[in-house]
Coordinates of C-alpha atoms in Angstrom, one line a residue:
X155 CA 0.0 0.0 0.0
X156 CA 2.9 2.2 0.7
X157 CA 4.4 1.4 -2.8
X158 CA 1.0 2.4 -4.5
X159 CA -0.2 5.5 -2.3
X160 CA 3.6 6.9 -2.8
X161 CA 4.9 5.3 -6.3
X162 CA 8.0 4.2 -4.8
X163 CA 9.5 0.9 -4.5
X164 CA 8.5 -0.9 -0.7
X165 CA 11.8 -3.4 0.3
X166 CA 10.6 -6.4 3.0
X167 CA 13.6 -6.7 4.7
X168 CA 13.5 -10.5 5.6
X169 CA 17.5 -11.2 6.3
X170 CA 18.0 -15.2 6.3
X171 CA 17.2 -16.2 10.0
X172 CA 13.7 -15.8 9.3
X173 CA 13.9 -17.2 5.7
X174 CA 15.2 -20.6 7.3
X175 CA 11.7 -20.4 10.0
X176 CA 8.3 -22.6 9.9
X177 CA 6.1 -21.1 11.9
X178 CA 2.1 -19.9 12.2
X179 CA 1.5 -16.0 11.3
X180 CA -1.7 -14.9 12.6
X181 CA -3.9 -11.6 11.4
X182 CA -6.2 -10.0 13.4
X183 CA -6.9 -7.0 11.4
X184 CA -8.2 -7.0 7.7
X185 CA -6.2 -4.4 5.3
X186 CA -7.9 -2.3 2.6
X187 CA -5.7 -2.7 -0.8
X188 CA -4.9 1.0 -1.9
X189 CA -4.8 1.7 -5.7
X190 CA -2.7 5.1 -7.0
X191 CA -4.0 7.9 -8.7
X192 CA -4.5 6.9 -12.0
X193 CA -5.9 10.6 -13.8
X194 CA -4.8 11.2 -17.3
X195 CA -3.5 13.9 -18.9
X196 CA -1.1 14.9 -16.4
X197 CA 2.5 14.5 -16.5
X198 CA 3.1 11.1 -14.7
X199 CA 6.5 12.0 -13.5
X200 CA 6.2 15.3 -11.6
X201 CA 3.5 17.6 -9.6
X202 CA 2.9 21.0 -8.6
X203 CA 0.8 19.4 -5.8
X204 CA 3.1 19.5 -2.3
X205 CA 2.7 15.9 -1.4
X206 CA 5.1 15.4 -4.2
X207 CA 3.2 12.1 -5.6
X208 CA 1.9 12.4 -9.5
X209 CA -1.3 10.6 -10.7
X210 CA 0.4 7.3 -12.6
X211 CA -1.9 5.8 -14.8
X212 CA -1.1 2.0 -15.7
X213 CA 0.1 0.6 -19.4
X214 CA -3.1 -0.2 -21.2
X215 CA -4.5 3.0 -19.9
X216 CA -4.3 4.6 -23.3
X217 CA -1.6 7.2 -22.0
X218 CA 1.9 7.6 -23.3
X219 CA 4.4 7.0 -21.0
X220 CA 8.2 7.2 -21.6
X221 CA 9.6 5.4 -18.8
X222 CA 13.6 5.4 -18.1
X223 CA 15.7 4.8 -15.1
X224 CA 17.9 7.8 -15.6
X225 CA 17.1 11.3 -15.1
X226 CA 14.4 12.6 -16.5
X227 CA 11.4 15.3 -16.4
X228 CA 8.5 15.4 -15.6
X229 CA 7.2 13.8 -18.9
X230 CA 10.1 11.4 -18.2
X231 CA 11.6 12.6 -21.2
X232 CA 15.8 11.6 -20.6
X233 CA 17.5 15.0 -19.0
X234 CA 20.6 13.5 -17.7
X235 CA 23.2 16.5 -18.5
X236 CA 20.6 18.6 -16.7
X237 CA 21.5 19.2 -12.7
X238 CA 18.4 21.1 -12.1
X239 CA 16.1 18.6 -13.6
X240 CA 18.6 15.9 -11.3
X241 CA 18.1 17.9 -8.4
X242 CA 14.1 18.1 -8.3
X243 CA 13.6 15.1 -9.1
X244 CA 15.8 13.8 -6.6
X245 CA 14.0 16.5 -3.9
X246 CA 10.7 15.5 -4.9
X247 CA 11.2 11.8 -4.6
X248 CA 13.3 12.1 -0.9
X249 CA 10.2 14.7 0.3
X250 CA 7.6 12.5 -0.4
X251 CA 8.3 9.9 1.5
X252 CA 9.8 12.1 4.4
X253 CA 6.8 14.0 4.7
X254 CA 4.8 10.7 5.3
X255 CA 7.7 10.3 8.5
X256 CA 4.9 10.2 10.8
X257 CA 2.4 7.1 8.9
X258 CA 5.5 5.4 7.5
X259 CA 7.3 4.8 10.9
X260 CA 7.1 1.9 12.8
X261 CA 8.2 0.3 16.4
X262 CA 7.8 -1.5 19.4
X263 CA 8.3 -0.8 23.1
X264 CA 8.6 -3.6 25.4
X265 CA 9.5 -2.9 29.2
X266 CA 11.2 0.6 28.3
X267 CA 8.8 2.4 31.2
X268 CA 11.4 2.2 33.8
X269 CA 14.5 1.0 32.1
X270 CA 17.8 2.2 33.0
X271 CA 19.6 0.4 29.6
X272 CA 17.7 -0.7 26.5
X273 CA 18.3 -2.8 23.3
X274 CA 17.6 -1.1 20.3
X275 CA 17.5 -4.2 17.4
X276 CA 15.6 -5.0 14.2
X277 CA 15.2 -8.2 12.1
X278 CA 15.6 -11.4 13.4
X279 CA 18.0 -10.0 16.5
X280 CA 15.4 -8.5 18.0
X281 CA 13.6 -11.5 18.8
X282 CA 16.6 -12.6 20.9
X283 CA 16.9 -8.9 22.4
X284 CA 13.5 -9.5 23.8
X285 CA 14.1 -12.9 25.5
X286 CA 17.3 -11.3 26.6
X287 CA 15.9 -8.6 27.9
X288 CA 13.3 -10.5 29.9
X289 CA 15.7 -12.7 31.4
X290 CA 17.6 -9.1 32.5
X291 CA 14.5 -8.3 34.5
X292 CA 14.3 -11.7 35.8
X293 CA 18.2 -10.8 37.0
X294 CA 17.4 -7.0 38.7
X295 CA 18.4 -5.8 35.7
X296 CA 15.9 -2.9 34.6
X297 CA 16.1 -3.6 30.4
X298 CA 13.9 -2.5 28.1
X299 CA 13.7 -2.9 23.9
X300 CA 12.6 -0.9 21.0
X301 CA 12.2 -2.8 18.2
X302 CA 12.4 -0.9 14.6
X303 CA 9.8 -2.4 12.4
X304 CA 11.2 0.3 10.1
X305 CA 14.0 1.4 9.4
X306 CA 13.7 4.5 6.7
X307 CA 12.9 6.9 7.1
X308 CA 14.6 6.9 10.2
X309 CA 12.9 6.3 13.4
X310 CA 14.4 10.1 15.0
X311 CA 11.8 11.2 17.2
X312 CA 11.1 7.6 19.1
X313 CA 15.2 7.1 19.8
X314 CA 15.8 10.2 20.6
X315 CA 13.0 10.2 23.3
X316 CA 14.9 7.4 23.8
X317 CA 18.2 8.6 25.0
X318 CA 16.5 10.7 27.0
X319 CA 15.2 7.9 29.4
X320 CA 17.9 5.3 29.8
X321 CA 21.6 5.5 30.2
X322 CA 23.0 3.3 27.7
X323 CA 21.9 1.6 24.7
X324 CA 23.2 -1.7 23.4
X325 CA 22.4 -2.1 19.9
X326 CA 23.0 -6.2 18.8
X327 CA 23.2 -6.4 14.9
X328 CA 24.3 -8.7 12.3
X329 CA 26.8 -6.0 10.7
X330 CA 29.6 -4.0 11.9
X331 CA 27.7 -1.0 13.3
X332 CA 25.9 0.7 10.3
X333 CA 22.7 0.7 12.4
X334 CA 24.6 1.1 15.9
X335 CA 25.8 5.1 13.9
X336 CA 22.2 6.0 13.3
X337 CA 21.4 5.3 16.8
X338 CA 24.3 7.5 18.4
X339 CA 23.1 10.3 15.9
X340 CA 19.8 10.5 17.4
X341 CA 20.5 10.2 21.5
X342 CA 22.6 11.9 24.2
X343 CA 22.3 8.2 25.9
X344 CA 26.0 6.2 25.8
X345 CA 25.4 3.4 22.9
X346 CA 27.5 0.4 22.6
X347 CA 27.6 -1.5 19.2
X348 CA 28.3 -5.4 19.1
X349 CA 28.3 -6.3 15.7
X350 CA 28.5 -9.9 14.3
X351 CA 29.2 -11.0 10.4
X352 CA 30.0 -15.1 10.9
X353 CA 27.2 -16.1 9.7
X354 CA 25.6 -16.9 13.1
X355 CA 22.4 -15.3 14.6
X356 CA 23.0 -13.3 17.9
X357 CA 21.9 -15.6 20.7
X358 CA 19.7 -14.8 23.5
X359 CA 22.2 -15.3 26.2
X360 CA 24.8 -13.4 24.0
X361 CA 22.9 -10.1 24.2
X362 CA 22.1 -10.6 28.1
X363 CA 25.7 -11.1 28.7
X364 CA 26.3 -7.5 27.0
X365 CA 23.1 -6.3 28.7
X366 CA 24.5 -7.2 32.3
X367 CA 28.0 -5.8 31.6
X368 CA 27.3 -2.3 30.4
X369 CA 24.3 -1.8 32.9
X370 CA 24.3 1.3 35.3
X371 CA 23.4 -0.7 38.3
X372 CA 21.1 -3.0 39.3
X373 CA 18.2 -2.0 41.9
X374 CA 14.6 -2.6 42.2
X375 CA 13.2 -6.0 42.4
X376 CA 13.9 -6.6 38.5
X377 CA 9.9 -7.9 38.0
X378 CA 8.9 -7.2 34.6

């Protein structure tokens, strides 16, 4: 629905833990399938409208479209010795989706309410930041996760507020810190990377090790 309401590609980013997985997926809400704007006439590549989204119709429509993947105009006739034609459409397509920051981005709390050091994780490592993390609280250790369902545009605003509540943030990835950088542009809070590429998922117990030895302290009663 994303890719149709905003004529951009959508990317599923399944990495290959979850490819390897049987398991039951259940729905409990019904989705309405979105179709673009298909109006005629109108050039299909540009728009003086400010959501920045042009009416698209589809081939078979009886429009002529010219359809390239260099630069081009709004007619999408080929301008690629032209920097002002680059630069709009590169403005255009980057502020469409940015203005939709808000209905595009995702996440998930889990025990961050009183959490003096959180996980931040996607993918497949967040499911074993979240066992981790309960098996912290289980220890004294007050842990909390957010989980990025998405992870562009940027999640700013909810990591930001972030840093603002606990001390330090582990971020657990299956790379050498590209999403550990975003993080630390976002928060005042202390973030420590660990970064695998063997091949091998991050284990449970391997993120609660981490967890327990960059924790502020452990106080409270540690129920979750």
């Amino acid at each position: 629905n994303l890719s149709e309401r905003l004529r951009v590609p959508a990317f599923v980013m399944a990495d290959e833990a979850v490819g390897h997985l049987h398991e039951t997926a259940e729905y409990h809400r019904r989705f309405d399938v979105v179709d673009r704007v298909r109006r005629g006439g109108e050039p299909p590549f540009g728009t003086p409208e400010p959501d920045g989204v042009p009416p698209m119709p589809r081939f078979g429509d009886g429009e002529n479209l010219l359809v390239t993947g260099s630069t081009h105009d709004a007619s999408g006739y080929r301008k690629v010795e032209d920097s002002a034609v680059h630069a709009a459409l590169v403005d255009r397509l980057r502020g469409k989706v940015l203005a939709r920051r808000e209905e595009i981005v995702e996440v998930e709390e889990h025990l961050l309410d009183d959490a003096d050091v959180a996980v931040v994780a996607y993918g497949f490592t967040a499911r074993g930041a979240l066992a981790a993390v309960r098996e912290a609280r289980e220890r004294g250790v007050r842990a909390g996760l957010l989980r990025l369902k998405t992870l562009w545009p940027f999640p700013e605003a909810q990591v930001e507020a972030l840093g603002r509540r606990v001390r330090k943030i582990l971020v657990p990835e299956m790379n050498h810190g590209q999403m550990a950088g975003e993080v630390r542009k976002q928060c005042r809070a202390d973030v420590v990377p660990y970064g695998r590429t063997n091949g091998e998922a991050i284990a449970p117990e391997t993120i609660l090790r981490e967890i327990e030895r960059i924790a502020p302290g452990r106080r409270g009663s540690g129920a979750g």
